[in-house]
Short mmCIF file of C-alpha atoms and ligand atoms in Angstrom, two decimals:
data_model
loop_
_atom_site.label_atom_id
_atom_site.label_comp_id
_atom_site.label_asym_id
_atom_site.label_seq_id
_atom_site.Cartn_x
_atom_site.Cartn_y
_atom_site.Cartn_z
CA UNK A 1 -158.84 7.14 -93.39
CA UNK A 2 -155.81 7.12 -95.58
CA UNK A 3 -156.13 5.89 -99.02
CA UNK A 4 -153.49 3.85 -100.53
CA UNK A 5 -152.83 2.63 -104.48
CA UNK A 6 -151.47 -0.54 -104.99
CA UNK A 7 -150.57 -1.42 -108.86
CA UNK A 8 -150.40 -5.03 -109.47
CA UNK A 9 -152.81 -5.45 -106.55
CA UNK A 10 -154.28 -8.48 -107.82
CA UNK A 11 -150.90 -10.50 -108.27
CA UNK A 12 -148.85 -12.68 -105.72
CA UNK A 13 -146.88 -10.37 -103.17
CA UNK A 14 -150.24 -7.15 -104.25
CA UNK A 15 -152.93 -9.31 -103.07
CA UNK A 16 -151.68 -10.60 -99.91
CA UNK A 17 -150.40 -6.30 -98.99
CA UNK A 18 -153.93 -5.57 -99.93
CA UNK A 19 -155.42 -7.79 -97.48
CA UNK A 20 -152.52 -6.44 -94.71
CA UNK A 21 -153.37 -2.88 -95.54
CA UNK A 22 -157.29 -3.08 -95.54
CA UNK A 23 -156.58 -5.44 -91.91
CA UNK A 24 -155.22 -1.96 -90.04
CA UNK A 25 -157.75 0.47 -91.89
CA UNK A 26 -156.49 1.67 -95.25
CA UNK A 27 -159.20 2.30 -98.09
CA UNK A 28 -156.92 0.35 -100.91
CA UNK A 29 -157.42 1.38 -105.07
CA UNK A 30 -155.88 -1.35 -106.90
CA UNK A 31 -154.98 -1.20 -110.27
CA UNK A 32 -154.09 -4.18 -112.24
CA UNK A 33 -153.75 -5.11 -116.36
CA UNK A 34 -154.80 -8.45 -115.29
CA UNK A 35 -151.70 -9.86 -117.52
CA UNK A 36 -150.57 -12.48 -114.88
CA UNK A 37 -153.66 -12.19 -112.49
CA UNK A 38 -156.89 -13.07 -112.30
CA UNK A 39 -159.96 -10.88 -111.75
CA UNK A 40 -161.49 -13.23 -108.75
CA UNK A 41 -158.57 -12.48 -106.92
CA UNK A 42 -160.95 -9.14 -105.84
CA UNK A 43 -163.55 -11.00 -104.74
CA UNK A 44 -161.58 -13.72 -102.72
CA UNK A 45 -160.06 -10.44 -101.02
CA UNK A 46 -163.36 -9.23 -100.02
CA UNK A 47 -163.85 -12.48 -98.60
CA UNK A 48 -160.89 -12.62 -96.59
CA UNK A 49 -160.97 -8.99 -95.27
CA UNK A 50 -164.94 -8.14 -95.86
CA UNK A 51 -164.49 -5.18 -97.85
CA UNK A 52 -163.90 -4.96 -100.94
CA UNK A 53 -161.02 -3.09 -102.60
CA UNK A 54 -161.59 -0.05 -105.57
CA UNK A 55 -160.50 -1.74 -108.85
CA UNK A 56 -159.36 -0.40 -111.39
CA UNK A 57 -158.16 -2.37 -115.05
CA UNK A 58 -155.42 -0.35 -116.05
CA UNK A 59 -152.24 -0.63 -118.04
CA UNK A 60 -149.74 1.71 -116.80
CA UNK A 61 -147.87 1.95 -119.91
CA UNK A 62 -150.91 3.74 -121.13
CA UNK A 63 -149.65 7.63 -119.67
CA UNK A 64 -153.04 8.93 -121.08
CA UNK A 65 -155.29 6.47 -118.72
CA UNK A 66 -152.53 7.22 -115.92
CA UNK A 67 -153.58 10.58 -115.94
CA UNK A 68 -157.19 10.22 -115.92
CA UNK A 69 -156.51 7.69 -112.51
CA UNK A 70 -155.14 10.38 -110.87
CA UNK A 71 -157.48 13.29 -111.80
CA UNK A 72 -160.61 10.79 -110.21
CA UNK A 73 -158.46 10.11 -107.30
CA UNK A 74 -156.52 11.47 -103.64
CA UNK A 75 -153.99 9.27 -102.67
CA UNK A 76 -151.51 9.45 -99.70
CA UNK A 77 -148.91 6.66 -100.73
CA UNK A 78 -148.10 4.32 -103.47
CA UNK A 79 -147.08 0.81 -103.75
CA UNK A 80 -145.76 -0.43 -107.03
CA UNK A 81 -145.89 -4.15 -107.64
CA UNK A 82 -147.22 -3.93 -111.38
CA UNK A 83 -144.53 -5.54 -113.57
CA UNK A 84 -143.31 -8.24 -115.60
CA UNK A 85 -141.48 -10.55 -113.54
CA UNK A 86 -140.05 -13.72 -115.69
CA UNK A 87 -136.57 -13.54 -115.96
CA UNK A 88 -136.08 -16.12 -119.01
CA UNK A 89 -138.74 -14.27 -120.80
CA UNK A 90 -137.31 -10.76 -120.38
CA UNK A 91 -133.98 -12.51 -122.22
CA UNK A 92 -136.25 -12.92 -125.00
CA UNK A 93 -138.35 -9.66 -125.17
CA UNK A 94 -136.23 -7.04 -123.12
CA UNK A 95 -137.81 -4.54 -124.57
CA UNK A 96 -141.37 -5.23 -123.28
CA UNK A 97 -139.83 -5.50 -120.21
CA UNK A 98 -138.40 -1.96 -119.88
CA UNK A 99 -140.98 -0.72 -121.56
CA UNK A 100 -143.67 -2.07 -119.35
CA UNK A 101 -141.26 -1.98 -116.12
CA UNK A 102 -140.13 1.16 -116.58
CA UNK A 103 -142.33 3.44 -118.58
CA UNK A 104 -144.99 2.15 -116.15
CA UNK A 105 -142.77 3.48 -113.06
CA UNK A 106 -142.21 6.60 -115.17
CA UNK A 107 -145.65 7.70 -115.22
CA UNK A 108 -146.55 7.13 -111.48
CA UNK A 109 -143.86 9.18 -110.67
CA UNK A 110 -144.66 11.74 -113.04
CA UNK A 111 -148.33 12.00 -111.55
CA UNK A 112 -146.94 12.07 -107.94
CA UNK A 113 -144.76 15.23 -108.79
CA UNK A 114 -147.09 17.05 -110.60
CA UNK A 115 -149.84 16.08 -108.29
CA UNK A 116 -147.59 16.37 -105.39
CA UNK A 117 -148.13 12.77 -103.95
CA UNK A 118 -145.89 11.37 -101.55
CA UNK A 119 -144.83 7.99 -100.27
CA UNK A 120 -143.73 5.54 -102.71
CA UNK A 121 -143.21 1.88 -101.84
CA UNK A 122 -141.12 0.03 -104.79
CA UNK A 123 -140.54 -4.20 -105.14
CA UNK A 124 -136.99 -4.31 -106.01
CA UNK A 125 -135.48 -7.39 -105.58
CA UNK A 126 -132.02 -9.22 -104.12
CA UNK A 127 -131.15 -9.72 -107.82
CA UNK A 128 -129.58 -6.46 -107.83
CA UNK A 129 -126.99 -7.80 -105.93
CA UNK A 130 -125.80 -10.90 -107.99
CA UNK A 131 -123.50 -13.19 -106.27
CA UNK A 132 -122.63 -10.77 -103.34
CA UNK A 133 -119.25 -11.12 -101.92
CA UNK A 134 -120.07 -11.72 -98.71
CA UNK A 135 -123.02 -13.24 -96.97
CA UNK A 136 -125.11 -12.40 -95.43
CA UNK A 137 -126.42 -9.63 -97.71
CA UNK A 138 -126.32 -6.28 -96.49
CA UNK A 139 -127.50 -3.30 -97.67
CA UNK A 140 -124.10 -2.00 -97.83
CA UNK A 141 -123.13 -4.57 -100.67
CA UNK A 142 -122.47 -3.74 -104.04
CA UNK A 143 -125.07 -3.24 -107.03
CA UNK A 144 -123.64 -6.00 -109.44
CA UNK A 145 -124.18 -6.06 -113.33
CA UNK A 146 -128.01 -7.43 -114.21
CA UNK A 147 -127.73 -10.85 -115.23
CA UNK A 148 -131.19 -10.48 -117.11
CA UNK A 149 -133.26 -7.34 -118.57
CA UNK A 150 -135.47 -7.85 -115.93
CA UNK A 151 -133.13 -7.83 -113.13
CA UNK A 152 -131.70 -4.66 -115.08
CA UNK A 153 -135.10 -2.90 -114.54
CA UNK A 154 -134.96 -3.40 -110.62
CA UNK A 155 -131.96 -1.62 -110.34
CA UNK A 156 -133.11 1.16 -113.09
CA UNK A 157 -136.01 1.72 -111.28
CA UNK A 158 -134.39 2.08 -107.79
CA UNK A 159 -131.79 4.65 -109.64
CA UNK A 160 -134.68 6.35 -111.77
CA UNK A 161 -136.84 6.57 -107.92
CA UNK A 162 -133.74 8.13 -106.25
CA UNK A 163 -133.24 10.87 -108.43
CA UNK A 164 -137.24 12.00 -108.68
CA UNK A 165 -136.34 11.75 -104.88
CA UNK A 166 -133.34 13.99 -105.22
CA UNK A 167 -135.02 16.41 -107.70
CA UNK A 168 -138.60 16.97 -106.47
CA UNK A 169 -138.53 16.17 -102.89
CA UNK A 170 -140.84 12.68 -102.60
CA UNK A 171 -139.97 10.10 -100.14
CA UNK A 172 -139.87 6.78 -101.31
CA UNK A 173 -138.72 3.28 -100.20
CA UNK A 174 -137.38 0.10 -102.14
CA UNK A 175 -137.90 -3.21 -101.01
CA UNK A 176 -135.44 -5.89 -101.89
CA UNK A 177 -137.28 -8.87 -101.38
CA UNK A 178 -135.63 -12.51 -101.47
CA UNK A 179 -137.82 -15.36 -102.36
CA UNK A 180 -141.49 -15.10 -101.24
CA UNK A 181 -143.14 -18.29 -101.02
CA UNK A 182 -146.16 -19.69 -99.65
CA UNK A 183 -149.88 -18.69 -99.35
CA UNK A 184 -152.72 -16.79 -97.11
CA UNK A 185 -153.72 -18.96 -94.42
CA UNK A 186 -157.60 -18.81 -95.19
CA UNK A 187 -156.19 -20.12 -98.74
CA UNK A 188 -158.20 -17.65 -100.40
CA UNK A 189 -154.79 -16.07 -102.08
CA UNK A 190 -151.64 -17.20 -103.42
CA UNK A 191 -149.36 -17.36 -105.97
CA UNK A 192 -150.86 -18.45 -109.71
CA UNK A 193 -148.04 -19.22 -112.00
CA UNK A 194 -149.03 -18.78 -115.58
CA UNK A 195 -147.83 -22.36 -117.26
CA UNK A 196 -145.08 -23.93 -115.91
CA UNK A 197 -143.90 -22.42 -113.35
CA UNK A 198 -140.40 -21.17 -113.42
CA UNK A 199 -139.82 -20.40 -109.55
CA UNK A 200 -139.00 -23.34 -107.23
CA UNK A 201 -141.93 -23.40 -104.33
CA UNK A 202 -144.79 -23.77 -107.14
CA UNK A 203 -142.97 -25.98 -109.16
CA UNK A 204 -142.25 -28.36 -106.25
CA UNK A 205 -146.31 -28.26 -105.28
CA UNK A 206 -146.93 -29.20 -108.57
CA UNK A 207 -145.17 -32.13 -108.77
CA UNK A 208 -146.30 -33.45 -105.44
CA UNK A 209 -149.84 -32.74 -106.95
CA UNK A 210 -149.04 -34.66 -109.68
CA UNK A 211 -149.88 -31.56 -112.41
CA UNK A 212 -145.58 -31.92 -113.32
CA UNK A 213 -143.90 -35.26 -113.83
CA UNK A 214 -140.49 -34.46 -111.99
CA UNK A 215 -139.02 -31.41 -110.38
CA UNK A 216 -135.78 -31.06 -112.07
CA UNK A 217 -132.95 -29.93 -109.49
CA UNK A 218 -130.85 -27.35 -111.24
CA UNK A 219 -127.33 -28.07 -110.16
CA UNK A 220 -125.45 -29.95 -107.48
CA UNK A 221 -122.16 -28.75 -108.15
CA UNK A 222 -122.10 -25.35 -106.48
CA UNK A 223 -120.07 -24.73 -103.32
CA UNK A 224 -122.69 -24.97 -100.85
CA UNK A 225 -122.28 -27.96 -98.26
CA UNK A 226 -125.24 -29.98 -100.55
CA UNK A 227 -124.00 -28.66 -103.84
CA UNK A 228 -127.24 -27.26 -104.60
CA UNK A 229 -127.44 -23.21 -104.48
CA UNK A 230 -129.39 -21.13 -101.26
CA UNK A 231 -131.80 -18.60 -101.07
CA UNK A 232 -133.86 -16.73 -98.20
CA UNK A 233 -137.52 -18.21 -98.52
CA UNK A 234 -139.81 -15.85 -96.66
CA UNK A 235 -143.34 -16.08 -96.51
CA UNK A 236 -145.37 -14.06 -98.52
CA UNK A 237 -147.53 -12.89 -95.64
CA UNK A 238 -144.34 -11.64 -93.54
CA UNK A 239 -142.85 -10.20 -96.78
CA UNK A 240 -146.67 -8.51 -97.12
CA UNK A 241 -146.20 -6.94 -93.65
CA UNK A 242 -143.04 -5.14 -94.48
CA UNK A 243 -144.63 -3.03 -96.90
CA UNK A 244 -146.68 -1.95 -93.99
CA UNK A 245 -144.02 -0.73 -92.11
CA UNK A 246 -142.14 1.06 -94.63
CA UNK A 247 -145.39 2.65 -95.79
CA UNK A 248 -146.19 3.88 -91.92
CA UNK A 249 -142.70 4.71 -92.00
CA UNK A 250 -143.30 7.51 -94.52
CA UNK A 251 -146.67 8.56 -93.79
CA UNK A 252 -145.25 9.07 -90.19
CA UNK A 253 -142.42 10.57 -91.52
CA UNK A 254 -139.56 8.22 -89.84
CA UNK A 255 -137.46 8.38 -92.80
CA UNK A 256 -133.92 9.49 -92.37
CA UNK A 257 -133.34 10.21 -96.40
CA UNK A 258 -136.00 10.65 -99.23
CA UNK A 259 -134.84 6.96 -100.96
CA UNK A 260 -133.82 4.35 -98.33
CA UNK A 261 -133.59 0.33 -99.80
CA UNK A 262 -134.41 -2.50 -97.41
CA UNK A 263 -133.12 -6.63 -97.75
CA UNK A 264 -136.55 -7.89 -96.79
CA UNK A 265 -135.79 -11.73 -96.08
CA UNK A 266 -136.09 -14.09 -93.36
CA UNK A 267 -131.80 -13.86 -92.68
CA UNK A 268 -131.39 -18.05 -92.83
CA UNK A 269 -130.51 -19.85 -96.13
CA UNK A 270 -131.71 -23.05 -97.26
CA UNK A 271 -130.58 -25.29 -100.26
CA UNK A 272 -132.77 -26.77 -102.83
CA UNK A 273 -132.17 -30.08 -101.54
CA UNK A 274 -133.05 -28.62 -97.97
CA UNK A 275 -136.32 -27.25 -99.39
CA UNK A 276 -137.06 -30.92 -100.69
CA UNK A 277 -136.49 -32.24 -97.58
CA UNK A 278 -138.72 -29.59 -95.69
CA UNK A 279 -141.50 -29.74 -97.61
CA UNK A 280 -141.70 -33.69 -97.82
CA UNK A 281 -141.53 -33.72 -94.27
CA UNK A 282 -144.47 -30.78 -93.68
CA UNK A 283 -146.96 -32.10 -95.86
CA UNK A 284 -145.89 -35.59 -95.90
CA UNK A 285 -145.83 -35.65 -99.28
CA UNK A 286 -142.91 -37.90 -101.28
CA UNK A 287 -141.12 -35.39 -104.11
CA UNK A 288 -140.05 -37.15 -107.49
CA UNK A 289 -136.74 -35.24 -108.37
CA UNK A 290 -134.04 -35.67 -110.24
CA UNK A 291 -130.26 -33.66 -110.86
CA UNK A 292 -129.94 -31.73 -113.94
CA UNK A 293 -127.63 -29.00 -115.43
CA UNK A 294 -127.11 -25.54 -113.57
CA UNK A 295 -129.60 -22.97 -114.75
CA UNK A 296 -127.93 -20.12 -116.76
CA UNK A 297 -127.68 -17.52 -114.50
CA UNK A 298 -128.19 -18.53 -110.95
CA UNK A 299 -126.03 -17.52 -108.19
CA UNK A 300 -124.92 -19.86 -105.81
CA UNK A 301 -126.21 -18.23 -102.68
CA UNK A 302 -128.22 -15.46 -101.43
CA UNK A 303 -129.78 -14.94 -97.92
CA UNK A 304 -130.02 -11.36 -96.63
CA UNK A 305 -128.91 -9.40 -93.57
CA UNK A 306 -132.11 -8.21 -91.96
CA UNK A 307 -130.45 -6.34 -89.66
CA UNK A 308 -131.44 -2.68 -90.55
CA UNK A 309 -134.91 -4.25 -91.66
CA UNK A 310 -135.53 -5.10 -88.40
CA UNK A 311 -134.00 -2.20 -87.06
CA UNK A 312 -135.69 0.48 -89.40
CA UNK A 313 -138.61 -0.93 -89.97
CA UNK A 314 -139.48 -2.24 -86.70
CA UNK A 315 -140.23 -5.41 -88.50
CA UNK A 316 -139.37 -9.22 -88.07
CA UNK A 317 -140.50 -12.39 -89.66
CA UNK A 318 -142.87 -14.42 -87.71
CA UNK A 319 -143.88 -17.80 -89.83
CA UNK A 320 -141.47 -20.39 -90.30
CA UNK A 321 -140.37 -22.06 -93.29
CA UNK A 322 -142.48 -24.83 -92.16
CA UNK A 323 -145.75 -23.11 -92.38
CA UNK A 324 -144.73 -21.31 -95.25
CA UNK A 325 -144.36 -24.56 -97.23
CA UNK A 326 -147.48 -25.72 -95.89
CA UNK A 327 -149.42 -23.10 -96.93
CA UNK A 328 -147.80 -23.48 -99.90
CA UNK A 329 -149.14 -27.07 -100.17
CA UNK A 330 -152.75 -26.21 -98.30
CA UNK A 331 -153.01 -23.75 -101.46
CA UNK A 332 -151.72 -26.14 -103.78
CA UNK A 333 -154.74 -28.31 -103.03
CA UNK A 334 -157.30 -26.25 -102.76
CA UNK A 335 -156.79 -25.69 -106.86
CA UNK A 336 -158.72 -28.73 -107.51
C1 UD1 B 401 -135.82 -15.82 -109.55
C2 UD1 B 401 -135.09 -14.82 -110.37
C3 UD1 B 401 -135.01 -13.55 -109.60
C4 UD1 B 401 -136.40 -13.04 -109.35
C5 UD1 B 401 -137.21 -14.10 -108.65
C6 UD1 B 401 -138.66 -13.66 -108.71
C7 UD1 B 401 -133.58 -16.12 -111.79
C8 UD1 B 401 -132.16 -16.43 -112.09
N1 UD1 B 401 -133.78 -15.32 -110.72
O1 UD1 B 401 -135.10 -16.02 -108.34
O2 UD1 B 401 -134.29 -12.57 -110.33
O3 UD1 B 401 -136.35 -11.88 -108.56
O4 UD1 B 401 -137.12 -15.35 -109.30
O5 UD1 B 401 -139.50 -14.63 -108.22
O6 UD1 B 401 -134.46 -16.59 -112.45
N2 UD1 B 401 -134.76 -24.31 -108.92
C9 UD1 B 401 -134.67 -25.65 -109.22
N3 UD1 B 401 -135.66 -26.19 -109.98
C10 UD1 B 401 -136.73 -25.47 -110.45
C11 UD1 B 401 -136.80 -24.10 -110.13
C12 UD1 B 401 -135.80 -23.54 -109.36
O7 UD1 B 401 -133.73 -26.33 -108.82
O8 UD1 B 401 -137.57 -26.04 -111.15
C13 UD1 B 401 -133.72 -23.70 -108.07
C14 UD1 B 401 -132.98 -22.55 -108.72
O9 UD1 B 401 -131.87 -23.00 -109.44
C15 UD1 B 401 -132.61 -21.71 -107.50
C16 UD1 B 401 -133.74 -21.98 -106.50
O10 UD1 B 401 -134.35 -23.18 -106.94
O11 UD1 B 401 -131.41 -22.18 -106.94
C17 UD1 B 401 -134.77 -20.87 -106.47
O12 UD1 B 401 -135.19 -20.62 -107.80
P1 UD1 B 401 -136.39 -19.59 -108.13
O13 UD1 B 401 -137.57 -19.94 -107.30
O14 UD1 B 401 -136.57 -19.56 -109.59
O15 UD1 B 401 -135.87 -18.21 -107.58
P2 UD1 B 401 -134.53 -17.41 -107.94
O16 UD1 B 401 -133.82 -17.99 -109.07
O17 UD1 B 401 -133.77 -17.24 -106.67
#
């Protein structure tokens, strides 16, 4: 029985991995600040998978507390989801963010070298690559400048991973995810957006639950055939099962260099105007919206290239934007 860490276990994309890695037999340690999570998210785990996972409350800026994890503790692989994650916000404060972001990656990596621990799994994001020239995204595209601190500490971590890679041997994986949405279908977990919600899927279940007034449209003046800009929504429960296979694809050593980077997406755009339309006609649900301004820094359109994904990871998608929006809603109203 291998055992597996996952920081930031208790948050969005960590929980529903958690529950995907204790489904095929991994003993899972989670530790978690609780800064944008909440504690029952353990228990509602346990529920889901009968067993519940280690927990530990940890901050990983804290090296001294890092240590301590690791001396009480054999691991065989990592996966790093503990971060800050709002892009406005890291505008404001960058230096929490690459403080937290990447001092916190810092130390993990320190402990895996001098502890010799292998197999790191890191949530990068398709922010790295901007507005790509061409689309689909493939890996192949260019890194583009960060249009936020936070985006910056995605691609400074994937840089900061390949050359502890380079220099002391570990294998590790990046994940570029696209835009998870959606929720476990026992609706046990899902995503919990501190305040007003910044990302598109929650704010649009809140305003069909009546919790926000209006879902404000941002933009519908791009060059997209709707004017309103893509993206790759991919369920969170698909996006949970990649981590999966790039973990089994280091523990069973299938690697073909020590840092490889995955697009993990579902390959098909849609616009916002296109989500609007999909989710009023899953949950039946009417959506009051209106057009605003363009948000500052948005690309126009991003939807990834699975290709090597699917290839490489021996992985595909398997829900449909349909049931992710409905889980999205199911979740929605089970917050009552
Ligand atoms: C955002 C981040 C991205 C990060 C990801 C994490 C920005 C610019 N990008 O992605 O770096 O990795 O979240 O979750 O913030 N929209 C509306 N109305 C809303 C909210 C969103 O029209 O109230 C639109 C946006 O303009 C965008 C689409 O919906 O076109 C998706 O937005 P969002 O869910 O915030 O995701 P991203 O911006 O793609």
């Amino acid at each position: 029985m291998k055992t597996i860490l996952v920081t930031g276990g208790l948050g969005f994309i960590g929980s529903h991995t958690v529950v995907e890695l204790q489904n095929i037999g991994f003993d899972v340690v989670i530790i978690d600040d609780l800064s944008n999570s909440n504690i029952n998210v353990l228990n509602n785990i346990s529920k889901i998978t009968g067993k519940k996972p280690n927990f530990h409350k940890i901050d990983l800026r804290n090296k001294q507390k890092v240590q301590e994890f690791f001396k009480n503790y054999t691991v065989h692989g990592i996966i790093h989801f503990a971060a800050f994650k709002a892009v406005g916000e890291s505008v404001i404060n960058p230096l929490d963010y690459y403080e937290n972001n990447i001092g916190s990656l810092v130390h993990l990596l320190q402990e895996m070298r001098d502890r010799k621990i292998d197999n790191f799994i890191f949530s990068s994001s398709c922010t790295v690559y901007g507005q790509a020239d061409e689309l689909p995204i493939t890996e192949k595209a260019p890194i583009k400048p960060a249009e936020s601190p936070y985006g910056n500490t995605k691609q400074i971590g994937e840089e900061i991973i390949k050359d502890t890679c380079k220099a002391n041997g570990l294998n590790a994986i990046a994940l570029r995810y696209f835009n998870p949405i959606g929720a476990h279908d026992s609706v046990k977990i899902g995503e919990l957006p501190l305040g007003v919600p910044q990302n598109l899927i929650p704010y649009v279940t809140q305003t069909a639950a009546g919790i926000r007034e209006q879902l404000s449209v941002f933009g519908n003046d791009y060059d997209t055939p709707d004017g309103t800009a893509i993206r790759d929504y991919i369920h969170v429960v698909d996006l949970a099962k990649a981590h999966i296979s790039a973990l089994q694809r280091l523990l069973n050593k299938e690697n073909k260099n020590n840092f490889e980077y995955f697009n993990i997406g579902t390959g098909t755009g849609s616009s916002v105007l296109e989500i609007i339309k999909a989710f009023e006609k899953a949950t039946t649900q009417k959506l009051n919206y209106k057009i605003v301004e363009r948000r500052e820094g948005d690309v126009t359109s991003a939807y990834a290239d699975t290709t090597i994904a699917n290839k490489e990871l021996n992985w595909k998608t398997e829900k449909t934007l349909e049931e992710a929006l409905k889980s999205a809603w199911k979740w929605q109203e089970n917050q009552k």
